[in-house]
PDB file of C-alpha atoms in Angstrom:
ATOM      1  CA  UNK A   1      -5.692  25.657  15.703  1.00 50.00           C
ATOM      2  CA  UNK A   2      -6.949  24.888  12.086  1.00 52.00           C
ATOM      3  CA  UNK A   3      -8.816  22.209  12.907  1.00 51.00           C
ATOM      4  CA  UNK A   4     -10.185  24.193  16.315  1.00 55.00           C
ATOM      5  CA  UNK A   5     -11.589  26.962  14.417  1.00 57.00           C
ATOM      6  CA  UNK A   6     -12.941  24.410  11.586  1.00 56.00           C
ATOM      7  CA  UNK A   7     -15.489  23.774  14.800  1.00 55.00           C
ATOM      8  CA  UNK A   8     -17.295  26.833  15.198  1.00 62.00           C
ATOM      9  CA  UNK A   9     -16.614  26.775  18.886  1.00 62.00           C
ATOM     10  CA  UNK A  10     -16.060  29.195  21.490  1.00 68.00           C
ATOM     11  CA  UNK A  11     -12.925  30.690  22.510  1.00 68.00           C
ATOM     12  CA  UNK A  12     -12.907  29.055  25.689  1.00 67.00           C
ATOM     13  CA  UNK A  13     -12.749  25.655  24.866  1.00 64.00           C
ATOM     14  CA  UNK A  14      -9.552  26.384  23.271  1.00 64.00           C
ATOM     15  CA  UNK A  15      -7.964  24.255  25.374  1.00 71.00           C
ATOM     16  CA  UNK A  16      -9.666  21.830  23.553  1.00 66.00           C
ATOM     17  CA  UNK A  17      -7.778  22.192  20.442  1.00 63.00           C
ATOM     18  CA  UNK A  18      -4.201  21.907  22.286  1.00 64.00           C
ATOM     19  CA  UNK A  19      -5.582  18.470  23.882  1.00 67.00           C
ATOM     20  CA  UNK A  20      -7.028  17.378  20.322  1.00 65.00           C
ATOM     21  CA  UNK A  21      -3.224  18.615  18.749  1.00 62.00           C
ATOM     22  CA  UNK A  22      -1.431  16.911  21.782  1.00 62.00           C
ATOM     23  CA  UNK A  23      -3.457  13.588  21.538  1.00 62.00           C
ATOM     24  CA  UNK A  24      -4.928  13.078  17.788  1.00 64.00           C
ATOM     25  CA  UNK A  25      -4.196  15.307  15.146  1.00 63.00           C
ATOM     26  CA  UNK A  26      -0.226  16.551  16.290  1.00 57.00           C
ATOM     27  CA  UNK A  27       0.735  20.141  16.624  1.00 55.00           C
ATOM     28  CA  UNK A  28       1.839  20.062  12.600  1.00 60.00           C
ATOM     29  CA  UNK A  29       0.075  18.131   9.692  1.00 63.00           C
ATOM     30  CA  UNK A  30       2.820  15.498  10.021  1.00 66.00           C
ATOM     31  CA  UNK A  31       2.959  15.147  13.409  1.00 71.00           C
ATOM     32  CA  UNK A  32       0.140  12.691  13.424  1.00 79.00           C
ATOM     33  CA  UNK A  33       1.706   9.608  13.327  1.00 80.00           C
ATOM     34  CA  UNK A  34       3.467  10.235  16.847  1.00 82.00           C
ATOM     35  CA  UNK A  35      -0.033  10.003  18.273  1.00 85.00           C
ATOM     36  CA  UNK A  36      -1.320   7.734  15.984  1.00 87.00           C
ATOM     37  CA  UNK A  37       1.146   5.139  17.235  1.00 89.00           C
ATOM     38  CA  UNK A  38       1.370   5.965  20.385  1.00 88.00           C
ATOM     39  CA  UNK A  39      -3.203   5.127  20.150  1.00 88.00           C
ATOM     40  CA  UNK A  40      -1.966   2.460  17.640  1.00 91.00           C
ATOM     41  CA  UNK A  41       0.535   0.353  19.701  1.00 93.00           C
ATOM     42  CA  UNK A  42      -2.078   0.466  23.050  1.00 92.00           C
ATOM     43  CA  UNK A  43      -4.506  -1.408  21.182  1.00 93.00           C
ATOM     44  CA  UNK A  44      -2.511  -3.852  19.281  1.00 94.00           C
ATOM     45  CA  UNK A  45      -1.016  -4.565  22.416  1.00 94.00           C
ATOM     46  CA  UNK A  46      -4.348  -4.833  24.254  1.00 95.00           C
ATOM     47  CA  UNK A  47      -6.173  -6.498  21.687  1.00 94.00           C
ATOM     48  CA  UNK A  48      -3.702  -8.948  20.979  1.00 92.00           C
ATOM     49  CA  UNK A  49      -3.908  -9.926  24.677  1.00 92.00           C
ATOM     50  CA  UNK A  50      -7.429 -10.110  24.689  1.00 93.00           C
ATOM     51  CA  UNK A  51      -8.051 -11.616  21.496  1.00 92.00           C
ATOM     52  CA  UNK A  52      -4.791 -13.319  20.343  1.00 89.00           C
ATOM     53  CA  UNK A  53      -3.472 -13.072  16.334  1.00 87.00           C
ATOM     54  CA  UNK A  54      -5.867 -13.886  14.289  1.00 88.00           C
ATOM     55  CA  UNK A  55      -8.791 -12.243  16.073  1.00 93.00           C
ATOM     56  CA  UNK A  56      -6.962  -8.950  16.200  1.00 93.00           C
ATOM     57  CA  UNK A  57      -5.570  -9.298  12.593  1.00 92.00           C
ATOM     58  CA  UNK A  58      -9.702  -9.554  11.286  1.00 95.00           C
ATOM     59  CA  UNK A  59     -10.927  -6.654  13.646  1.00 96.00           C
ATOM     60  CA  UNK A  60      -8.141  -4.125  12.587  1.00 96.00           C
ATOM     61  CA  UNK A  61      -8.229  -5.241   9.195  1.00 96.00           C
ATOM     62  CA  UNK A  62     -12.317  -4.333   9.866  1.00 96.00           C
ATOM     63  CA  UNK A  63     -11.496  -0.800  11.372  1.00 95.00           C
ATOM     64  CA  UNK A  64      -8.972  -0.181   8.171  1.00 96.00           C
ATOM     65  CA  UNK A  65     -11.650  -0.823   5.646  1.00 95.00           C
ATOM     66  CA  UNK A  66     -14.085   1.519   7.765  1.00 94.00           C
ATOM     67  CA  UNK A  67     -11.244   4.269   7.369  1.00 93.00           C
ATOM     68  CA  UNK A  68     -10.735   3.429   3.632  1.00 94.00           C
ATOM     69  CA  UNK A  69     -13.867   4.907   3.233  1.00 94.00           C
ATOM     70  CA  UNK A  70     -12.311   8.518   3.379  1.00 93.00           C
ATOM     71  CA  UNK A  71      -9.809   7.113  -0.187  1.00 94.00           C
ATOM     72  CA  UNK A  72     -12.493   5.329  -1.559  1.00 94.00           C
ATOM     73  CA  UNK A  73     -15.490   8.006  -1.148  1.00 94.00           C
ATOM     74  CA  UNK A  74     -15.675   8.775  -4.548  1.00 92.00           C
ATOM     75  CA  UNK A  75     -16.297   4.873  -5.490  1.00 93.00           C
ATOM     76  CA  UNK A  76     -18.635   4.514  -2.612  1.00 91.00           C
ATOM     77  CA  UNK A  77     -20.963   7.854  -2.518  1.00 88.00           C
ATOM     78  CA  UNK A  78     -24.087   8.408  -2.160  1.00 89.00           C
ATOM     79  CA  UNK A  79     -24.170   5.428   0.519  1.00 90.00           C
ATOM     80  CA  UNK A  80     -25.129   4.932   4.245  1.00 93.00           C
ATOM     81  CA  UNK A  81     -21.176   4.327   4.187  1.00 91.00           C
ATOM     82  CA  UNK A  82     -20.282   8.038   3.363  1.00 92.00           C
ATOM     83  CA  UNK A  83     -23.012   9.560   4.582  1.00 92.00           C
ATOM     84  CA  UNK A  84     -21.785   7.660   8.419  1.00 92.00           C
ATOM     85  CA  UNK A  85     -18.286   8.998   7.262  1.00 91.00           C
ATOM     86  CA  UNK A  86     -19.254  12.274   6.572  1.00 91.00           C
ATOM     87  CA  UNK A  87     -20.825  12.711  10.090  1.00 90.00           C
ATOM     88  CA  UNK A  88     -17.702  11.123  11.573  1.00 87.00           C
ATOM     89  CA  UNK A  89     -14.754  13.387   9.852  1.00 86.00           C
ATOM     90  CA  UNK A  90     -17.438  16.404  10.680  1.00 82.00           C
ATOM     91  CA  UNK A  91     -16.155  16.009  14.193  1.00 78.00           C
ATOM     92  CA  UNK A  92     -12.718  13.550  13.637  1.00 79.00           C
ATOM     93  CA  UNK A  93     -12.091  15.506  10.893  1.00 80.00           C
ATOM     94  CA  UNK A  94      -9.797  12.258   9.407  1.00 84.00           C
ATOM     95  CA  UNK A  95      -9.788   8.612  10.019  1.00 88.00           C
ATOM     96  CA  UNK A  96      -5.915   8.801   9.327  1.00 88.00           C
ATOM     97  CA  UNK A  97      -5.288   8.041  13.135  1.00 87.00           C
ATOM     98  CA  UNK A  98      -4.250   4.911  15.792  1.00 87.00           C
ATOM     99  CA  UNK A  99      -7.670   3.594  15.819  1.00 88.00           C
ATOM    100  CA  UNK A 100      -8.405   2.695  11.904  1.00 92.00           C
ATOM    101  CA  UNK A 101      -5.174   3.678  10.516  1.00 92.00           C
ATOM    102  CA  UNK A 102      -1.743   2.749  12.102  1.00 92.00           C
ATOM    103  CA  UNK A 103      -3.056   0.281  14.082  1.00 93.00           C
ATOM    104  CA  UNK A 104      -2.747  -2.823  11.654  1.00 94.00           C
ATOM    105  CA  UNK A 105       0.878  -1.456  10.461  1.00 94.00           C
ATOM    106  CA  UNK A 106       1.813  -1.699  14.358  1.00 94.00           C
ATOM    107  CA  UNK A 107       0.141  -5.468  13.876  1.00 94.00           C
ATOM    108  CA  UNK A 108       2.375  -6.138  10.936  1.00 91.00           C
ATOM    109  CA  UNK A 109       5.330  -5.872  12.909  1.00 88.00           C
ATOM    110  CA  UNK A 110       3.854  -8.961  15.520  1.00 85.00           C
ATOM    111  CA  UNK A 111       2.907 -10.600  12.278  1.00 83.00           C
ATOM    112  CA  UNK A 112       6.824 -12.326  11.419  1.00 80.00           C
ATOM    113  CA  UNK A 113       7.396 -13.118  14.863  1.00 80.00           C
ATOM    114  CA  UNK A 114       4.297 -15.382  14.775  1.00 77.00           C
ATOM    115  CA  UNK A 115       4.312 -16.944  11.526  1.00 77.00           C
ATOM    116  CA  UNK A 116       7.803 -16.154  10.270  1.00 71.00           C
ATOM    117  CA  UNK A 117       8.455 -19.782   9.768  1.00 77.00           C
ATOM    118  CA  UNK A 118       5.645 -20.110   7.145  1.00 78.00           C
ATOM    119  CA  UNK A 119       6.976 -20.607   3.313  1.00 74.00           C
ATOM    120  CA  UNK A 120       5.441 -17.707   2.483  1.00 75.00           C
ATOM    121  CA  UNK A 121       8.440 -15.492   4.401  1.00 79.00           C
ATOM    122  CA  UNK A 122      11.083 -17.808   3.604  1.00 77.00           C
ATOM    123  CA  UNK A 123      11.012 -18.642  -0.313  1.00 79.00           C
ATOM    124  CA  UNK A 124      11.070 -16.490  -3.260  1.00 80.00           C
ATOM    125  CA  UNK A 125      10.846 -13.246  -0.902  1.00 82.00           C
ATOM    126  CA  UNK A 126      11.440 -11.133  -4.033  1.00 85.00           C
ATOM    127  CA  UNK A 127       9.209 -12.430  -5.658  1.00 87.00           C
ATOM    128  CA  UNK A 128       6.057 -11.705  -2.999  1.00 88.00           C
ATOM    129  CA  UNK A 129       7.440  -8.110  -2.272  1.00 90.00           C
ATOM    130  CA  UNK A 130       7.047  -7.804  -6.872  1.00 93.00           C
ATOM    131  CA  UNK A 131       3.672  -8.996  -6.775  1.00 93.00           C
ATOM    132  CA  UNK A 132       2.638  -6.484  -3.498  1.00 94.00           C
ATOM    133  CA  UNK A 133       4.687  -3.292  -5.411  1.00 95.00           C
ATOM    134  CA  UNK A 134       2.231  -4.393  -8.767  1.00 96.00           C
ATOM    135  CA  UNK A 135      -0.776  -4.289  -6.543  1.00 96.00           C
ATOM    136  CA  UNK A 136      -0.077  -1.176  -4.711  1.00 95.00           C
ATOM    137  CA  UNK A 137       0.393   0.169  -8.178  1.00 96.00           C
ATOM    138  CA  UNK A 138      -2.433  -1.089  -9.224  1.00 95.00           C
ATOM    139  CA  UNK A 139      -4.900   0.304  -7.047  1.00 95.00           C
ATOM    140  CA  UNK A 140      -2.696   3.531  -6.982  1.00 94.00           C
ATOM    141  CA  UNK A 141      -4.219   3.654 -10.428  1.00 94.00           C
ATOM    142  CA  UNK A 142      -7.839   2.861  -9.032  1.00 94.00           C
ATOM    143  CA  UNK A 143      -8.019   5.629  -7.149  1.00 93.00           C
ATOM    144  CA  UNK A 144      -5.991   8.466  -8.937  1.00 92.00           C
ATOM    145  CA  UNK A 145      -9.070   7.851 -11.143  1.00 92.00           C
ATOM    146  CA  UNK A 146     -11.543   8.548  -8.828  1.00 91.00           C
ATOM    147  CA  UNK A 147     -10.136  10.526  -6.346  1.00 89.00           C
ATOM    148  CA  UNK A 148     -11.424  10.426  -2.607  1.00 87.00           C
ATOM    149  CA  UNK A 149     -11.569  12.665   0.085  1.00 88.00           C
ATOM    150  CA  UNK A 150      -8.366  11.914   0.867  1.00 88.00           C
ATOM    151  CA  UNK A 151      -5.750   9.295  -0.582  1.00 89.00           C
ATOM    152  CA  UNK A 152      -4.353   7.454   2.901  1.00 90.00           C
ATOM    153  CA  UNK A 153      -5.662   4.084   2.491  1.00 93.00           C
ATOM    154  CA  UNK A 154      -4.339   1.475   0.003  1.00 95.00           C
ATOM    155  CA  UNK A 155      -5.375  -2.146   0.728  1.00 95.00           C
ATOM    156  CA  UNK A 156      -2.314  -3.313  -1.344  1.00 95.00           C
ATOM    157  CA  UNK A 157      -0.081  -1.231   1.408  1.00 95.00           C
ATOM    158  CA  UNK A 158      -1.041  -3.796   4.096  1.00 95.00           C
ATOM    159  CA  UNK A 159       0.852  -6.701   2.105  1.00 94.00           C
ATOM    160  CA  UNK A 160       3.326  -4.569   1.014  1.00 95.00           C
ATOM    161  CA  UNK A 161       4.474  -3.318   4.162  1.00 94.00           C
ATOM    162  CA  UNK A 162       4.527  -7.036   5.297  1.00 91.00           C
ATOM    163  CA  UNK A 163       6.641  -8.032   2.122  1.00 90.00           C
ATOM    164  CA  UNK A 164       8.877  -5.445   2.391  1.00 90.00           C
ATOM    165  CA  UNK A 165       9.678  -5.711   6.188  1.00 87.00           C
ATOM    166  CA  UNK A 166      10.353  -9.764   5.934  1.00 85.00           C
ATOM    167  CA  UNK A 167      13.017  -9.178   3.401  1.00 87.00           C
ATOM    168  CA  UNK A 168      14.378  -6.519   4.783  1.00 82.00           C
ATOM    169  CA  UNK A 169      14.525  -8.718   8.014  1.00 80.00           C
ATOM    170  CA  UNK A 170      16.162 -11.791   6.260  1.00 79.00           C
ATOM    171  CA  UNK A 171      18.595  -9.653   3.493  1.00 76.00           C
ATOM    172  CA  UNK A 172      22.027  -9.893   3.915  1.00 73.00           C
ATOM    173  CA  UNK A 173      23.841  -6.485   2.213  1.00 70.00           C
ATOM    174  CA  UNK A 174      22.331  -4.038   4.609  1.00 64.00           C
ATOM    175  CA  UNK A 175      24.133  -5.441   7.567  1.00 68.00           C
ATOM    176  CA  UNK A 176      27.873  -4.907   5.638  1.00 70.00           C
ATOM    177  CA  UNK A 177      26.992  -0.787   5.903  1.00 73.00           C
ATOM    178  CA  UNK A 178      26.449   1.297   8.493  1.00 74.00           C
ATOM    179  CA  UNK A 179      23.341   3.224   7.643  1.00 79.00           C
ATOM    180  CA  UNK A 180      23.134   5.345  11.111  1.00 84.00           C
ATOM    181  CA  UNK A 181      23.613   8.637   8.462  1.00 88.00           C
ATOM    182  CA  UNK A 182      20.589   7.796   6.782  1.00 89.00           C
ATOM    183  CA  UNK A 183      18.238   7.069   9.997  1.00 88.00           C
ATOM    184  CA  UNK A 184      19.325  10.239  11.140  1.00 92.00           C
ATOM    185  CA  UNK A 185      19.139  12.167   8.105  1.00 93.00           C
ATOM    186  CA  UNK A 186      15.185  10.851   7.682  1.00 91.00           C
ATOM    187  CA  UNK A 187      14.173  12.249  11.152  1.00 90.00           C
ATOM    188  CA  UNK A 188      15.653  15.399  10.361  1.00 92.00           C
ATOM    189  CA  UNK A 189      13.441  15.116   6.916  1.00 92.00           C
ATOM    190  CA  UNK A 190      10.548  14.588   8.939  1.00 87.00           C
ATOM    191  CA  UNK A 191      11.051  17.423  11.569  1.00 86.00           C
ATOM    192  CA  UNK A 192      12.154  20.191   9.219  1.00 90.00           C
ATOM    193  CA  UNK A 193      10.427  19.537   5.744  1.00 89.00           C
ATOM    194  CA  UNK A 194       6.990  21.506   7.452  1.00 86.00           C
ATOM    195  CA  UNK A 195       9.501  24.864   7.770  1.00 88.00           C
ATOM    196  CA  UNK A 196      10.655  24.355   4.178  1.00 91.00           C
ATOM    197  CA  UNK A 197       7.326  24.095   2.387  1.00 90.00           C
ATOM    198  CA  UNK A 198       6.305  27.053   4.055  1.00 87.00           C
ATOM    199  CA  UNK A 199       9.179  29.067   2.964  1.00 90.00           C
ATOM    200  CA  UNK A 200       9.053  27.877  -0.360  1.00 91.00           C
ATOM    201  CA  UNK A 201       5.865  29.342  -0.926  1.00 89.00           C
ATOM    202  CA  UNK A 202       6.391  32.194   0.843  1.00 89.00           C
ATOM    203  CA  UNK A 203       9.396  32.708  -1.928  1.00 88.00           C
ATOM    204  CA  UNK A 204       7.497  32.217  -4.585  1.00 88.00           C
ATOM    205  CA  UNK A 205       4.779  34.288  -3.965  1.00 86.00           C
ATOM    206  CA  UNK A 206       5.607  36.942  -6.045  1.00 84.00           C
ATOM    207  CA  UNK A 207       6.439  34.828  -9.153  1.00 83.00           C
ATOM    208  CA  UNK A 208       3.736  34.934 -11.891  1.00 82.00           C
ATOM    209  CA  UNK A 209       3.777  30.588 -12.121  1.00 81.00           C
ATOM    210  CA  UNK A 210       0.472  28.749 -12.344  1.00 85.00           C
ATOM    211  CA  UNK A 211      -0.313  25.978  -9.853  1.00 83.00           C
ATOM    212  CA  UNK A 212       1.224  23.228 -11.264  1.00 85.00           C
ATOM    213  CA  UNK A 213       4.838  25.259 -11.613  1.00 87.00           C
ATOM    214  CA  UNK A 214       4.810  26.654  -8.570  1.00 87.00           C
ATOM    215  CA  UNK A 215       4.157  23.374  -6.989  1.00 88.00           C
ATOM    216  CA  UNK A 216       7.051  21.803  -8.917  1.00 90.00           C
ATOM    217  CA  UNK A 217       9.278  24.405  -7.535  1.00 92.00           C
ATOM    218  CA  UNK A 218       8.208  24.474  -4.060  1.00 92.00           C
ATOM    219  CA  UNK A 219       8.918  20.533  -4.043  1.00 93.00           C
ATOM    220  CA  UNK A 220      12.501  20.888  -5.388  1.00 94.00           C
ATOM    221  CA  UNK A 221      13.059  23.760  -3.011  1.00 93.00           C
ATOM    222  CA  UNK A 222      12.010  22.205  -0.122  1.00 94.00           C
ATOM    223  CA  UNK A 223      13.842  18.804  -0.596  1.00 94.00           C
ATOM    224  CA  UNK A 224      17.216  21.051  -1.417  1.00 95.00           C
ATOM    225  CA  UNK A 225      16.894  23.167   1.834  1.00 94.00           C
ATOM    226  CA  UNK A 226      15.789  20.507   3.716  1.00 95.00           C
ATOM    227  CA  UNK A 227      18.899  18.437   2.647  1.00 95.00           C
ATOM    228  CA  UNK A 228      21.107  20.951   3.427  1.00 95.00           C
ATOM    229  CA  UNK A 229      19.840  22.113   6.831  1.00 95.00           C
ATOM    230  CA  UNK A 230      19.951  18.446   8.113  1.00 95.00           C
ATOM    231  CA  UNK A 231      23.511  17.880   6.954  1.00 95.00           C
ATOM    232  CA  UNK A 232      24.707  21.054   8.809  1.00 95.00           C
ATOM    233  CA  UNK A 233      22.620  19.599  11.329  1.00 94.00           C
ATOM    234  CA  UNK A 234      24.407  16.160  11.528  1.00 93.00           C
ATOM    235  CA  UNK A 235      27.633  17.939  11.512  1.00 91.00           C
ATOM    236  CA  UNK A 236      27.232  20.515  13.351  1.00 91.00           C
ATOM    237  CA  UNK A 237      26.078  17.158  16.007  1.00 88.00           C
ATOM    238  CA  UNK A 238      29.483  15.331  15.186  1.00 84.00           C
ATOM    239  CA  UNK A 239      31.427  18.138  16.374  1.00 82.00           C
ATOM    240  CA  UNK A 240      29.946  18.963  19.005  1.00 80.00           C
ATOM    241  CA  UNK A 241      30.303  15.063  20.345  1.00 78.00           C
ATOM    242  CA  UNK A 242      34.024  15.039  19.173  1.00 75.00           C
ATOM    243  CA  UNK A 243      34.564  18.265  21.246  1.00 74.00           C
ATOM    244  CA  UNK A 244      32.920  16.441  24.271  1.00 72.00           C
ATOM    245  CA  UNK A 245      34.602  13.409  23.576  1.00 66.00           C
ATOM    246  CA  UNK A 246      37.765  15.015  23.590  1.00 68.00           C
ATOM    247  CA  UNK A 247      37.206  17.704  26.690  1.00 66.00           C
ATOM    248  CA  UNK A 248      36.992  14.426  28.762  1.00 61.00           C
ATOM    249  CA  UNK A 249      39.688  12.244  27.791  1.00 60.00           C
ATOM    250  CA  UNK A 250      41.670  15.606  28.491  1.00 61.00           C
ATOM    251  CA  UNK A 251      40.197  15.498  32.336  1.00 62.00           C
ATOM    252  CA  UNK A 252      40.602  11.833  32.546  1.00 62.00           C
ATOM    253  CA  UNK A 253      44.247  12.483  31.490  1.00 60.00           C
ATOM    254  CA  UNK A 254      44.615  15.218  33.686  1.00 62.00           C
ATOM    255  CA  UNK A 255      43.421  13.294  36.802  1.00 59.00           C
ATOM    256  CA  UNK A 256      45.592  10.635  35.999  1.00 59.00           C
TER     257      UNK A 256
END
């Protein structure tokens, strides 16, 4: 409703800010990527139809520079580039969304299936996941220095990604471990970290802390509680299945 009443419209087109929270922005700040991909994954899928690899590859890579504008703002302003922006996020309010944002990371995915087979994903892996982590460091740099309207977009995050996703595909240790715990304790990050932050502050509220302490603390409270709640949560889950598990091999017995 944030972003509704950031509008200046009337009451009754509501509704409108529901749809928008349904289809673009999420009903929480980090529920934007379910959207986002779900935007994201129709047009790779179309695009790569229409237009096959390398075609799609160039025009995302074109609508991710058009959202970079947002990161690199301060770099690029005044400009025809920010001032177009600026009219855009006055109604979009982001560009953080399936059409210039998650769209190319969706691509990515297509992008080992296609050319896995090159050199380039089979030798020295390490090594061109080092160089991507320097470069995404790099520019990190770049624009902590200049700071944006927003900090989303990091060229160096396209390769990286890619790196990082090839050797993941082709390492060996992470199949000897079952990391099932982990998957489901990161959804359970996702979900409930919103609830936590909000508490947090809510807690410290009455503290005399400046910004930066109180921000420190927040963080550390709301990774503890977080942790916590989705380990009680994945327990509380493993009972619950052992207890059905074991209600029907009782009636299985039984019948037999």
């Amino acid at each position: 409703m944030t972003y509704f009443q950031s509008l200046h419209l009337p009451l009754y087109l509501a509704p409108l800010a529901i749809l928008a929270a349904l289809l673009y922005i999420g009903m929480s700040y980090q529920l934007w990527y379910i959207p986002a991909f779900i935007l994201g994954l129709l047009l790779v899928h179309f695009l790569y139809r229409k237009l096959g690899p390398k075609k799609t590859f160039a025009l995302l890579l074109i609508l991710y520079t058009l959202g970079a504008i947002e990161t690199y703002h301060a770099y690029l302003s005044p400009s025809l580039l920010t001032d177009w922006y600026d009219a855009y996020a006055k109604l979009f309010f982001t560009s953080r969304n399936g059409l210039f944002y998650t769209s190319i990371f969706i691509y990515l995915g297509y992008f080992p299936a296609d050319y896995g087979q090159i050199a380039l994903f089979q030798k020295k892996r390490w090594l061109s996941l080092l160089l991507a982590s320097l470069f995404l460091a790099g520019e990190g740099v770049l624009v902590y220095i200049r700071q944006g309207l927003d900090k989303n977009f990091f060229f160096a995050l396209i390769p990286f990604t890619l790196f990082l996703f090839n050797w993941l595909l082709k390492t060996q240790w992470k199949r000897k471990k079952n990391w099932r715990h982990l998957k489901d304790l990161s959804i359970l990050y996702f979900f409930l970290h919103p609830i936590f932050i909000e508490l947090s502050f809510f807690l410290l509220k009455s503290q005399q802390l400046t910004k930066w302490e109180n921000g420190r603390w927040a963080f550390l409270l709301t990774i503890i509680l977080t942790h916590l709640t989705s380990e009680l949560v994945i327990r509380w889950r493993g009972k619950k299945q052992k207890r059905s598990e074991s209600l029907v091999f009782e009636e299985n017995h039984i019948e037999r």
